[in-house]
Amino acid sequence: MNTIDNSRRNFIKTAGTLAIGTTLPISLVELAFAESSQNFTFAYISDAHIQHIKDNRFVRNWDRGLIRAVAETNLLTPKPDFVMFGGDLAQLGSKPELDHGAEILSALHGNVHYVMGEHDYYLDLGEYWGKLFGPQYYSFDHKGVHFVVLNSIKTYDDWTFKRWPTAEQRMLEMAGLDNPNGSPFMVGGEQRVWLKDDLDKIDKDTPVVVFSHSPLQKIYKGWNFWTEDADQVQALLQPFSKVSVIYGHVHQIQYNQIGNISFNSVMATAWPWPYPQAYAQAEQYLPKLTVPMNRADPFFDRDATGWQFINMANGNLDLNYTLYNNTSRIVRYNTDKKRPEDVAYQDEKARIVPQTHY
């Protein structure tokens, strides 16, 4: 309890926002405006990877993480105006996995919006997801902010429709990490046309927040931390004065600034990814990485996952991260340098010695 209370006091001191402490990989986002009556919050949960074993049995590590996150979200103070789920509800996109995940998420209080992940999509190309949660991409407005939800995990038609003998094989190929048989993600031409039309209706001074599953950047192709048409999507967002992209998928803390667009990742409720050594081979695409993914205890199912409070003051994101068995981090938008920065980057000598991921 003391640790939670200390985290809460530290958050209030650094972000000036009242919030309840938690020990789960969820996010509370506050958007602050000149008129305090327009301030609001939303919670963010992502990457549950519910995995079906047999009958009513599921991998407990993953569904327990989502169940706890939902419970803690319902206890947040102030109550969030809505909740975002950031994708990869399922592991292999099956009906039992999606049904089990949907049942867990149904306990959330208030409005919930959904982003689709590749693990939700590639078995039936989102057909069952659509029946449960609605369209794969859409937009909405809330208290002066324009929110856009994209399906950023599509890929080439040839890979999708012609390469694999069964839908199950296609799903397995796309679900694999560091898999040469995978294919780069993309938003695609149809959605880009829709996005342009959607944004053309919005005043350029309106804050824009984009939710995607993949990063809408070209970070590291080997792990598919990559969106093939990211440059084209970014070009559509460049005319706006303040744009933030919040994404899941990477299971680790990342932040970056490209032109007027701030990029920030959120943590997963399932497991963390370590940072790949091969990042060094793609230095030109490397975003800022807060802390290499040190594993204090790789056999602890929640180790190196985490949660964050996000304060969006005047359209810029401040992220207050808490990491299990590691140093808490604050990634704050530097208004002078016009980019996110880790305000107290963890020196290498102070880091926990990494252990091998099991």
XYZ file of C-alpha atoms in Angstrom:
358
model
C 0.000 0.000 0.000
C 2.860 2.388 0.749
C 4.278 1.895 -2.728
C 0.922 2.708 -4.305
C 0.474 5.772 -2.113
C 3.977 7.008 -2.949
C 3.339 6.523 -6.641
C 0.115 8.483 -6.326
C 1.795 11.369 -4.503
C 4.597 11.437 -7.051
C 2.087 11.505 -9.896
C 0.127 14.356 -8.336
C 3.357 16.292 -7.772
C 4.669 15.805 -11.302
C 1.490 15.953 -13.340
C -0.811 17.984 -11.157
C -3.657 15.531 -11.744
C -5.676 13.672 -9.121
C -5.757 9.943 -9.830
C -6.048 6.707 -7.931
C -2.923 4.559 -7.666
C -2.861 1.177 -9.335
C -0.465 -1.686 -9.987
C -1.778 -2.656 -13.386
C -0.902 -1.991 -17.023
C -3.641 0.531 -17.677
C -3.436 4.194 -18.542
C -5.379 7.206 -17.353
C -5.273 10.041 -19.823
C -6.204 13.614 -18.911
C -6.707 16.314 -21.516
C -6.393 19.766 -19.962
C -7.851 22.938 -21.461
C -8.111 26.579 -20.477
C -11.675 25.960 -19.347
C -11.390 23.397 -16.549
C -14.951 22.287 -17.220
C -13.693 20.906 -20.544
C -11.000 18.735 -18.941
C -11.591 15.029 -19.187
C -9.892 11.689 -18.784
C -9.919 8.374 -20.546
C -8.416 5.047 -19.590
C -6.327 2.871 -21.906
C -5.901 -0.917 -21.775
C -4.045 -2.833 -24.475
C -2.580 -6.135 -25.664
C -4.342 -8.762 -23.560
C -3.562 -11.719 -25.896
C -6.278 -13.971 -24.458
C -5.185 -17.483 -25.449
C -7.563 -20.439 -25.594
C -6.296 -23.815 -24.403
C -9.318 -26.146 -24.462
C -13.008 -25.995 -23.539
C -13.265 -23.188 -20.938
C -9.536 -23.114 -20.191
C -7.390 -20.102 -21.097
C -3.813 -19.104 -20.333
C -4.256 -17.627 -16.873
C -1.377 -15.139 -17.037
C -3.034 -13.291 -19.886
C -6.700 -13.320 -18.916
C -5.827 -12.537 -15.268
C -4.012 -9.420 -16.434
C -7.047 -8.193 -18.362
C -9.476 -9.025 -15.559
C -7.412 -7.045 -13.065
C -7.030 -4.124 -15.453
C -10.801 -3.930 -15.940
C -11.376 -4.038 -12.188
C -8.871 -1.247 -11.554
C -10.253 0.868 -14.368
C -13.668 0.733 -12.754
C -12.099 2.099 -9.551
C -10.356 5.061 -11.174
C -10.995 8.482 -9.661
C -11.924 10.696 -11.401
C -14.079 8.408 -13.503
C -12.801 8.358 -17.094
C -15.131 9.713 -19.757
C -14.484 6.589 -21.819
C -12.149 3.616 -22.099
C -9.963 2.623 -25.054
C -8.921 -0.951 -25.740
C -5.817 -0.869 -27.914
C -5.916 -4.184 -29.782
C -4.729 -7.797 -29.601
C -7.582 -8.894 -27.397
C -7.054 -12.444 -28.709
C -3.882 -14.393 -29.400
C -5.017 -16.403 -32.446
C -8.250 -14.575 -33.303
C -10.567 -17.468 -32.479
C -14.185 -17.114 -31.432
C -13.543 -18.546 -27.920
C -10.693 -16.062 -27.372
C -12.642 -13.053 -28.607
C -15.770 -14.100 -26.707
C -13.813 -14.565 -23.484
C -12.088 -11.206 -23.931
C -15.358 -9.471 -24.789
C -16.976 -10.941 -21.683
C -14.167 -9.575 -19.504
C -14.326 -6.134 -21.148
C -18.115 -6.057 -20.783
C -17.595 -5.427 -17.067
C -16.112 -1.986 -17.815
C -18.252 0.927 -16.683
C -19.142 3.522 -19.296
C -18.343 3.840 -23.002
C -15.633 1.678 -24.543
C -13.920 2.215 -27.917
C -11.885 -0.493 -29.630
C -8.758 -0.706 -31.784
C -8.115 -3.899 -33.762
C -4.798 -5.754 -33.510
C -3.253 -8.238 -35.904
C -3.961 -11.121 -33.520
C -7.650 -10.203 -33.713
C -7.693 -9.849 -37.496
C -5.846 -12.471 -39.517
C -7.974 -15.547 -38.838
C -11.161 -14.204 -40.464
C -9.996 -10.702 -41.468
C -11.985 -9.072 -38.700
C -15.390 -10.568 -39.483
C -16.170 -11.810 -35.976
C -14.503 -8.773 -34.388
C -16.911 -6.564 -36.326
C -19.911 -8.453 -34.953
C -18.664 -7.930 -31.403
C -17.201 -4.422 -31.504
C -18.228 -2.619 -34.686
C -16.209 -0.961 -37.465
C -12.475 -1.428 -37.914
C -11.849 2.307 -38.319
C -13.862 5.365 -37.342
C -13.634 8.766 -35.657
C -15.445 10.646 -32.919
C -15.293 14.018 -31.178
C -15.239 14.666 -27.470
C -15.028 18.056 -25.751
C -13.145 19.751 -28.560
C -10.758 16.891 -29.413
C -10.992 14.853 -32.601
C -10.221 11.168 -32.088
C -9.379 8.820 -34.954
C -9.214 5.030 -34.674
C -7.368 3.223 -37.472
C -6.907 -0.409 -38.454
C -3.174 -0.165 -39.052
C -2.406 -3.887 -39.303
C -3.569 -4.699 -42.834
C -1.054 -5.892 -45.410
C -0.656 -6.695 -49.115
C -3.530 -8.523 -50.816
C -1.181 -11.140 -52.257
C 0.065 -12.096 -48.785
C -3.431 -12.009 -47.303
C -5.411 -13.898 -49.934
C -3.058 -16.024 -52.035
C -0.159 -17.304 -49.972
C -1.606 -19.606 -47.300
C -3.594 -22.822 -47.685
C -5.840 -22.075 -44.691
C -6.944 -19.101 -42.632
C -5.449 -20.782 -39.555
C -2.019 -20.921 -41.223
C -2.291 -17.240 -42.174
C -3.062 -16.368 -38.564
C -0.148 -18.403 -37.235
C 2.259 -16.796 -39.704
C 1.258 -13.256 -38.784
C 1.213 -14.019 -35.057
C 4.863 -15.075 -35.025
C 7.466 -12.615 -33.752
C 10.748 -12.247 -35.646
C 9.119 -14.290 -38.410
C 10.428 -14.036 -41.988
C 7.057 -15.299 -43.261
C 5.212 -12.303 -41.820
C 4.380 -9.177 -43.789
C 4.637 -5.449 -42.973
C 1.544 -3.775 -41.599
C -0.171 -0.867 -43.319
C -3.220 1.375 -43.105
C -3.924 0.942 -46.827
C -5.283 3.136 -49.589
C -8.966 2.798 -48.699
C -8.423 3.999 -45.151
C -6.079 6.791 -46.204
C -8.786 8.148 -48.528
C -11.256 7.921 -45.653
C -8.796 9.584 -43.263
C -8.176 12.501 -45.615
C -11.905 13.062 -46.005
C -12.409 12.816 -42.244
C -9.609 15.289 -41.453
C -10.672 17.740 -44.176
C -13.742 18.497 -42.041
C -11.668 19.448 -38.981
C -10.187 22.856 -38.169
C -6.388 22.704 -38.234
C -6.148 24.029 -34.669
C -8.265 21.186 -33.309
C -6.200 18.740 -31.204
C -6.104 15.372 -32.985
C -5.460 12.071 -31.214
C -4.944 8.965 -33.356
C -5.248 5.485 -31.906
C -3.572 2.715 -33.868
C -2.246 -0.704 -32.995
C 1.021 -0.570 -34.895
C 3.229 2.503 -34.356
C 2.460 4.520 -37.576
C 6.245 4.763 -37.767
C 9.008 2.706 -39.341
C 10.896 1.519 -36.280
C 12.110 -2.060 -36.670
C 10.928 -4.210 -39.556
C 12.182 -7.528 -38.196
C 9.675 -7.426 -35.347
C 7.002 -5.642 -37.403
C 7.297 -2.516 -35.282
C 6.645 -0.958 -38.657
C 3.801 0.512 -40.720
C 4.557 0.396 -44.427
C 2.606 3.521 -45.387
C 3.447 5.461 -42.212
C 4.933 8.360 -44.217
C 1.694 8.796 -46.154
C -0.412 8.733 -42.991
C 1.916 11.230 -41.294
C 1.567 13.561 -44.295
C -2.194 13.679 -43.747
C -1.624 14.663 -40.108
C 1.073 17.287 -40.714
C -1.311 20.255 -41.344
C -2.637 20.072 -37.785
C -0.987 22.079 -35.023
C -1.084 19.339 -32.371
C -1.261 15.633 -33.134
C -0.661 12.688 -30.829
C -0.503 9.038 -31.856
C -1.015 6.479 -29.091
C -0.290 2.869 -29.979
C 0.121 -0.591 -28.458
C 1.651 -3.663 -30.131
C 5.246 -3.114 -28.982
C 4.757 -4.129 -25.303
C 7.413 -1.628 -24.236
C 7.896 2.086 -23.596
C 8.713 4.148 -26.678
C 8.343 7.806 -27.536
C 9.233 9.861 -30.559
C 8.552 13.149 -32.349
C 8.241 13.462 -36.122
C 7.417 17.000 -37.214
C 4.275 18.050 -35.367
C 3.334 14.486 -34.382
C 4.117 13.059 -30.948
C 4.225 9.267 -30.693
C 3.820 7.352 -27.435
C 3.345 3.657 -26.794
C 1.362 2.038 -23.988
C 2.194 -1.095 -22.037
C 0.556 -4.519 -22.346
C -1.513 -6.486 -19.829
C -0.018 -9.759 -21.111
C 3.805 -9.715 -21.222
C 6.677 -7.370 -22.106
C 8.942 -7.657 -25.115
C 12.664 -7.184 -24.536
C 14.376 -4.710 -26.830
C 15.951 -6.616 -29.737
C 19.716 -6.358 -30.150
C 19.100 -5.891 -33.875
C 17.754 -2.371 -33.209
C 21.373 -1.301 -33.626
C 21.102 -2.297 -37.283
C 18.241 0.161 -37.854
C 19.527 3.211 -35.995
C 17.957 5.709 -38.400
C 14.493 4.503 -37.424
C 15.117 4.159 -33.700
C 12.624 6.019 -31.495
C 13.619 7.176 -28.034
C 13.658 4.168 -25.718
C 13.128 4.944 -22.066
C 14.800 1.940 -20.481
C 16.061 -1.267 -22.106
C 13.653 -4.014 -21.105
C 15.428 -5.263 -18.001
C 13.799 -8.369 -16.553
C 14.289 -8.422 -12.781
C 12.378 -11.692 -12.567
C 11.530 -13.221 -15.963
C 9.378 -15.898 -14.297
C 7.065 -13.301 -12.706
C 4.169 -12.972 -15.145
C 3.729 -9.230 -14.539
C 7.442 -8.355 -14.521
C 8.332 -5.440 -16.836
C 4.748 -4.825 -17.784
C 3.401 -1.619 -16.329
C 0.856 1.158 -16.268
C 0.914 4.840 -16.951
C -1.026 7.985 -16.304
C -1.112 10.281 -19.321
C -1.680 14.000 -18.975
C -2.453 15.806 -22.221
C -2.077 19.461 -21.323
C -3.003 21.745 -24.219
C -2.628 18.913 -26.702
C 0.769 17.549 -25.598
C 1.259 14.239 -23.823
C 3.022 13.662 -20.508
C 3.326 9.962 -19.623
C 3.944 8.840 -16.053
C 5.033 5.193 -16.175
C 5.297 2.720 -13.326
C 7.315 -0.419 -14.140
C 7.392 -3.576 -12.072
C 10.767 -4.163 -10.367
C 12.284 -1.284 -12.296
C 12.617 2.467 -12.027
C 9.470 4.485 -12.668
C 9.764 6.823 -15.630
C 8.229 10.120 -16.715
C 8.119 10.964 -20.415
C 7.084 14.614 -20.684
C 6.609 16.861 -23.702
C 9.351 19.516 -23.675
C 7.704 22.681 -24.975
C 11.071 24.354 -25.672
C 12.532 21.461 -27.662
C 9.080 20.504 -29.017
C 9.434 16.792 -28.419
C 8.834 14.193 -25.717
C 11.727 13.505 -23.363
C 12.470 11.163 -20.506
C 12.961 13.695 -17.705
C 15.344 11.445 -15.740
C 16.793 8.924 -18.154
C 18.019 5.882 -16.274
C 21.798 5.747 -16.349
C 23.185 2.416 -17.526
C 25.129 1.956 -14.266
C 21.888 2.199 -12.284
C 19.967 -0.364 -14.304
C 19.069 -3.821 -13.081
C 21.201 -6.467 -14.761
C 18.945 -7.994 -17.438
C 18.096 -11.655 -17.229
C 17.408 -13.891 -20.183
C 13.801 -13.929 -21.302
C 12.351 -17.387 -20.772
